[in-house]
Coordinates of N, CA, C and O in Angstrom, one line a residue:
M240 N 59.3 39.1 52.1 CA 58.8 39.4 50.8 C 59.1 40.9 50.5 O 59.9 41.1 49.6
S241 N 58.6 41.9 51.2 CA 58.9 43.3 50.9 C 58.4 44.2 52.0 O 57.6 43.8 52.9
I242 N 58.8 45.4 51.9 CA 58.4 46.5 52.8 C 58.0 47.7 52.0 O 58.7 48.1 51.1
S243 N 56.8 48.3 52.3 CA 56.3 49.4 51.5 C 55.7 50.4 52.5 O 55.4 50.1 53.6
T244 N 55.4 51.6 52.0 CA 54.7 52.6 52.8 C 53.8 53.5 51.9 O 54.0 53.5 50.7
H245 N 52.9 54.2 52.5 CA 52.0 55.1 51.8 C 51.7 56.2 52.8 O 51.4 56.0 54.0
V246 N 51.9 57.5 52.4 CA 51.7 58.6 53.3 C 50.5 59.4 52.8 O 50.5 59.8 51.6
L247 N 49.5 59.6 53.6 CA 48.3 60.4 53.3 C 48.2 61.6 54.2 O 48.4 61.5 55.4
D248 N 48.0 62.8 53.6 CA 47.8 64.0 54.4 C 46.4 64.1 54.7 O 45.5 64.4 53.9
T249 N 46.0 63.9 56.0 CA 44.6 63.9 56.4 C 44.1 65.3 56.5 O 42.9 65.5 56.4
A250 N 44.9 66.4 56.5 CA 44.5 67.7 56.5 C 44.0 68.2 55.2 O 43.1 69.0 55.1
T251 N 44.6 67.6 54.1 CA 44.2 68.0 52.7 C 43.4 66.9 52.1 O 42.8 67.2 51.0
G252 N 43.4 65.7 52.6 CA 42.7 64.6 52.0 C 43.4 64.1 50.7 O 42.8 63.5 49.8
R253 N 44.7 64.3 50.7 CA 45.5 64.0 49.5 C 46.7 63.1 49.8 O 47.2 63.2 51.0
P254 N 47.3 62.4 48.9 CA 48.6 61.7 49.1 C 49.7 62.8 49.4 O 49.6 63.9 48.8
A255 N 50.6 62.4 50.2 CA 51.8 63.3 50.5 C 53.0 62.9 49.6 O 53.7 62.0 50.0
A256 N 53.1 63.7 48.6 CA 54.2 63.4 47.6 C 55.5 64.1 48.1 O 55.5 65.2 48.7
G257 N 56.7 63.5 47.7 CA 58.0 64.2 48.0 C 58.5 64.1 49.4 O 59.4 64.9 49.7
I258 N 58.0 63.2 50.2 CA 58.5 63.1 51.6 C 59.6 62.1 51.5 O 59.5 61.0 51.0
L259 N 60.8 62.5 52.0 CA 61.9 61.6 52.1 C 61.7 60.5 53.1 O 61.3 60.8 54.3
V260 N 61.8 59.3 52.7 CA 61.6 58.1 53.6 C 62.9 57.3 53.7 O 63.6 57.1 52.7
R261 N 63.3 57.0 55.0 CA 64.5 56.2 55.2 C 64.1 54.9 55.9 O 63.3 54.9 56.8
L262 N 64.6 53.8 55.5 CA 64.4 52.5 56.1 C 65.8 52.1 56.7 O 66.8 52.1 56.0
E263 N 65.7 51.6 58.0 CA 66.9 51.1 58.7 C 66.5 49.8 59.4 O 65.4 49.5 59.7
R264 N 67.5 49.0 59.7 CA 67.4 47.8 60.5 C 68.3 47.9 61.7 O 69.4 48.3 61.6
Q265 N 67.8 47.5 62.8 CA 68.6 47.6 64.1 C 69.6 46.4 64.1 O 69.2 45.3 63.8
E266 N 70.8 46.8 64.4 CA 71.9 45.8 64.6 C 72.6 46.2 65.9 O 73.3 47.2 66.0
G267 N 72.4 45.3 66.9 CA 73.0 45.6 68.2 C 72.4 46.9 68.8 O 71.2 47.1 68.8
D268 N 73.3 47.8 69.2 CA 72.8 49.1 69.7 C 72.6 50.2 68.6 O 72.2 51.3 69.0
G269 N 72.9 49.9 67.4 CA 72.9 50.9 66.3 C 71.9 50.5 65.2 O 71.1 49.5 65.3
W270 N 71.9 51.3 64.2 CA 71.0 51.1 63.0 C 71.8 51.1 61.7 O 72.8 51.8 61.6
V271 N 71.4 50.2 60.8 CA 72.0 50.1 59.5 C 71.1 50.6 58.5 O 69.9 50.2 58.4
A272 N 71.5 51.6 57.7 CA 70.7 52.2 56.6 C 70.5 51.1 55.5 O 71.4 50.5 55.0
L273 N 69.2 51.0 55.1 CA 68.9 50.0 54.0 C 68.5 50.7 52.7 O 68.8 50.2 51.7
S274 N 67.7 51.8 52.8 CA 67.3 52.6 51.6 C 66.7 53.9 52.0 O 66.4 54.1 53.2
S275 N 66.7 54.8 51.0 CA 66.0 56.1 51.2 C 65.6 56.6 49.9 O 66.2 56.3 48.9
G276 N 64.6 57.4 49.9 CA 64.0 58.1 48.7 C 62.7 58.7 49.0 O 62.1 58.5 50.1
P277 N 62.2 59.5 48.1 CA 61.0 60.3 48.3 C 59.7 59.4 47.9 O 59.8 58.5 47.1
T278 N 58.6 59.8 48.5 CA 57.3 59.2 48.1 C 57.0 59.8 46.8 O 57.4 60.9 46.4
D279 N 56.3 58.9 46.0 CA 55.9 59.3 44.6 C 54.6 60.2 44.6 O 54.2 60.6 45.7
A280 N 54.1 60.5 43.5 CA 53.0 61.4 43.4 C 51.7 60.9 44.1 O 50.9 61.7 44.5
D281 N 51.7 59.6 44.3 CA 50.6 59.0 45.0 C 50.9 58.8 46.5 O 50.2 58.1 47.2
G282 N 52.0 59.4 47.0 CA 52.4 59.3 48.4 C 53.0 57.9 48.8 O 53.1 57.6 49.9
R283 N 53.3 57.1 47.8 CA 53.8 55.7 48.0 C 55.3 55.6 47.9 O 56.0 56.3 47.1
R284 N 55.8 54.6 48.6 CA 57.2 54.2 48.4 C 57.2 52.7 48.4 O 57.0 52.1 49.5
K285 N 57.2 52.1 47.3 CA 57.1 50.6 47.1 C 58.5 50.0 47.1 O 59.4 50.6 46.7
G286 N 58.5 48.7 47.5 CA 59.7 48.0 47.4 C 60.9 48.7 48.1 O 61.9 48.9 47.4
L287 N 60.8 49.0 49.3 CA 61.9 49.8 50.0 C 63.2 49.0 50.0 O 64.3 49.5 50.2
L288 N 63.1 47.7 49.8 CA 64.3 46.8 49.8 C 64.7 46.4 48.4 O 65.5 45.5 48.2
G289 N 64.1 47.0 47.4 CA 64.4 46.7 46.0 C 64.2 45.2 45.6 O 65.0 44.7 44.8
G290 N 63.2 44.6 46.1 CA 62.9 43.2 45.8 C 63.6 42.2 46.7 O 63.3 41.0 46.5
T291 N 64.4 42.6 47.6 CA 65.1 41.7 48.5 C 64.1 41.5 49.7 O 63.6 42.5 50.2
A292 N 64.0 40.3 50.2 CA 63.2 40.1 51.4 C 63.9 40.7 52.6 O 65.1 40.7 52.8
P293 N 63.1 41.2 53.5 CA 63.6 41.8 54.8 C 64.2 40.7 55.7 O 63.8 39.5 55.6
Q294 N 65.1 41.1 56.5 CA 65.6 40.1 57.5 C 64.7 40.3 58.7 O 64.1 41.3 59.0
A295 N 64.6 39.2 59.5 CA 63.8 39.2 60.8 C 64.5 40.2 61.7 O 65.7 40.4 61.7
G296 N 63.7 40.9 62.5 CA 64.3 41.9 63.4 C 63.6 43.2 63.4 O 62.5 43.4 62.7
V297 N 64.1 44.1 64.2 CA 63.5 45.5 64.3 C 63.9 46.4 63.2 O 65.1 46.4 62.9
H298 N 63.0 47.0 62.6 CA 63.2 48.0 61.5 C 62.6 49.3 61.9 O 61.8 49.4 62.8
R299 N 63.1 50.4 61.2 CA 62.6 51.7 61.5 C 62.4 52.4 60.2 O 63.3 52.4 59.3
I300 N 61.2 53.0 60.0 CA 61.0 53.9 58.8 C 60.9 55.3 59.4 O 60.1 55.6 60.3
S301 N 61.7 56.2 58.8 CA 61.6 57.6 59.2 C 61.1 58.5 58.1 O 61.6 58.3 56.9
F302 N 60.2 59.4 58.3 CA 59.6 60.3 57.4 C 60.0 61.7 57.7 O 59.7 62.2 58.8
E303 N 60.7 62.4 56.8 CA 61.2 63.7 57.0 C 60.0 64.6 56.6 O 59.9 65.0 55.4
I304 N 59.2 65.0 57.5 CA 57.9 65.7 57.2 C 58.0 67.2 57.3 O 57.1 67.9 56.8
A305 N 59.1 67.8 57.9 CA 59.2 69.3 58.0 C 59.2 69.9 56.7 O 58.5 70.9 56.4
D306 N 60.0 69.4 55.7 CA 60.1 70.0 54.4 C 58.8 69.9 53.7 O 58.4 70.8 52.9
Y307 N 58.1 68.8 53.8 CA 56.8 68.6 53.2 C 55.8 69.7 53.7 O 55.2 70.4 52.9
H308 N 55.7 69.9 55.0 CA 54.8 70.9 55.5 C 55.3 72.3 55.0 O 54.4 73.2 54.7
A309 N 56.6 72.6 55.0 CA 57.0 73.9 54.5 C 56.6 74.1 53.1 O 56.2 75.2 52.7
R310 N 56.7 73.1 52.2 CA 56.2 73.2 50.8 C 54.7 73.5 50.8 O 54.2 74.1 49.8
Q311 N 54.0 73.0 51.8 CA 52.5 73.3 51.8 C 52.2 74.6 52.4 O 51.0 75.0 52.5
G312 N 53.2 75.3 52.9 CA 53.0 76.6 53.5 C 52.4 76.5 54.9 O 51.7 77.4 55.4
V313 N 52.7 75.4 55.6 CA 52.2 75.1 56.9 C 53.4 74.9 57.9 O 54.4 74.3 57.5
A314 N 53.2 75.5 59.1 CA 54.2 75.3 60.1 C 53.8 74.1 60.9 O 53.0 74.2 61.9
G315 N 54.3 72.9 60.6 CA 54.0 71.7 61.3 C 54.7 71.6 62.6 O 55.7 72.3 62.9
F316 N 54.2 70.7 63.5 CA 54.8 70.6 64.8 C 55.9 69.6 64.9 O 56.9 69.7 65.6
Y317 N 55.8 68.5 64.1 CA 56.8 67.4 64.1 C 57.7 67.5 62.9 O 57.3 67.6 61.7
P318 N 59.0 67.6 63.1 CA 60.0 67.6 62.0 C 60.1 66.3 61.3 O 60.4 66.2 60.1
R319 N 59.9 65.2 62.0 CA 60.0 63.9 61.4 C 59.1 62.9 62.2 O 58.8 63.1 63.4
A320 N 58.7 61.8 61.6 CA 58.0 60.7 62.2 C 58.8 59.5 62.0 O 59.2 59.2 60.9
S321 N 59.1 58.8 63.1 CA 59.9 57.6 63.0 C 59.1 56.4 63.6 O 58.6 56.6 64.7
I322 N 59.0 55.4 62.9 CA 58.1 54.2 63.3 C 59.0 53.0 63.3 O 59.6 52.6 62.3
E323 N 59.0 52.4 64.5 CA 59.8 51.1 64.6 C 58.8 49.9 64.6 O 57.7 50.1 65.2
F324 N 59.2 48.9 63.9 CA 58.3 47.7 63.8 C 59.2 46.5 63.7 O 60.3 46.5 63.4
V325 N 58.6 45.3 64.0 CA 59.3 44.1 64.1 C 58.9 43.2 62.9 O 57.7 42.9 62.7
V326 N 59.9 42.7 62.2 CA 59.6 41.7 61.1 C 59.9 40.3 61.7 O 61.0 40.0 62.2
T327 N 58.8 39.5 61.9 CA 59.0 38.2 62.4 C 58.8 37.1 61.3 O 59.2 36.0 61.5
A328 N 58.2 37.5 60.2 CA 57.9 36.6 59.1 C 58.4 37.3 57.8 O 57.6 37.9 57.1
P329 N 59.7 37.2 57.5 CA 60.3 37.9 56.3 C 59.6 37.5 55.0 O 59.6 38.3 54.0
E330 N 58.9 36.4 54.9 CA 58.2 36.0 53.7 C 56.9 36.7 53.5 O 56.3 36.7 52.4
Q331 N 56.4 37.5 54.5 CA 55.2 38.3 54.4 C 55.5 39.7 53.9 O 56.6 40.2 54.1
H332 N 54.5 40.3 53.3 CA 54.6 41.7 52.9 C 54.4 42.6 54.2 O 53.4 42.3 54.9
H333 N 55.2 43.6 54.4 CA 55.0 44.5 55.5 C 54.7 45.9 54.9 O 55.6 46.5 54.3
H334 N 53.5 46.4 55.1 CA 53.1 47.7 54.6 C 52.9 48.6 55.9 O 52.1 48.2 56.8
V335 N 53.6 49.7 55.9 CA 53.5 50.6 57.1 C 53.0 52.0 56.6 O 53.8 52.8 56.2
P336 N 51.7 52.2 56.6 CA 51.2 53.5 56.2 C 51.3 54.6 57.3 O 51.4 54.3 58.5
L337 N 51.4 55.9 56.8 CA 51.4 57.0 57.7 C 50.3 57.9 57.4 O 50.2 58.4 56.2
L338 N 49.5 58.3 58.4 CA 48.4 59.3 58.2 C 49.0 60.5 58.9 O 49.3 60.5 60.1
L339 N 49.0 61.6 58.1 CA 49.8 62.8 58.6 C 48.9 64.1 58.6 O 48.1 64.2 57.7
S340 N 49.1 64.9 59.6 CA 48.6 66.3 59.6 C 49.6 67.2 60.2 O 50.6 66.6 60.7
P341 N 49.5 68.5 60.1 CA 50.5 69.3 60.7 C 50.8 69.1 62.2 O 51.9 69.4 62.7
F342 N 49.8 68.6 62.9 CA 49.9 68.5 64.4 C 49.8 67.1 64.9 O 49.6 66.9 66.1
G343 N 49.9 66.1 64.1 CA 49.8 64.7 64.5 C 50.0 63.8 63.4 O 50.0 64.1 62.2
Y344 N 50.2 62.5 63.8 CA 50.3 61.4 62.8 C 49.9 60.1 63.5 O 49.9 60.0 64.7
S345 N 49.5 59.2 62.7 CA 49.2 57.8 63.2 C 49.6 56.8 62.1 O 49.8 57.2 60.9
T346 N 49.7 55.6 62.6 CA 50.1 54.5 61.7 C 49.4 53.2 62.1 O 48.8 53.1 63.1
Y347 N 49.6 52.2 61.3 CA 49.0 50.9 61.5 C 49.7 49.9 60.6 O 50.4 50.3 59.6
R348 N 49.5 48.6 60.8 CA 50.1 47.6 59.9 C 49.0 47.5 58.7 O 47.9 47.0 59.0
G349 N 49.4 47.8 57.6 CA 48.5 47.7 56.4 C 48.7 46.4 55.7 O 49.4 45.5 56.2
S350 N 48.1 46.3 54.6 CA 48.1 45.1 53.8 C 48.7 45.3 52.4 O 48.9 46.4 52.0

């Protein structure tokens, strides 16, 4: 069905706008780029595949967070967060949120 994400800055309690998000799919030993673009004002990146259903297999979402922290005037510890996940049911929606602070991050399968 689709893949989406939402980034929340837990240090400020606000959505994290302007973070570059890249989506890739694993093919063999390498990765194929599927899409990239920034989070919107609400920290969201909807329809990462532009309405196309994902293929079954391992995917990776990478968040370029160093620039975001620099814009906030914060020296963050992680330059990027990369999350790998498995699509087993392409007909389902896959939402991969990121909770972010300068010195840590966490994720979960959202709805």
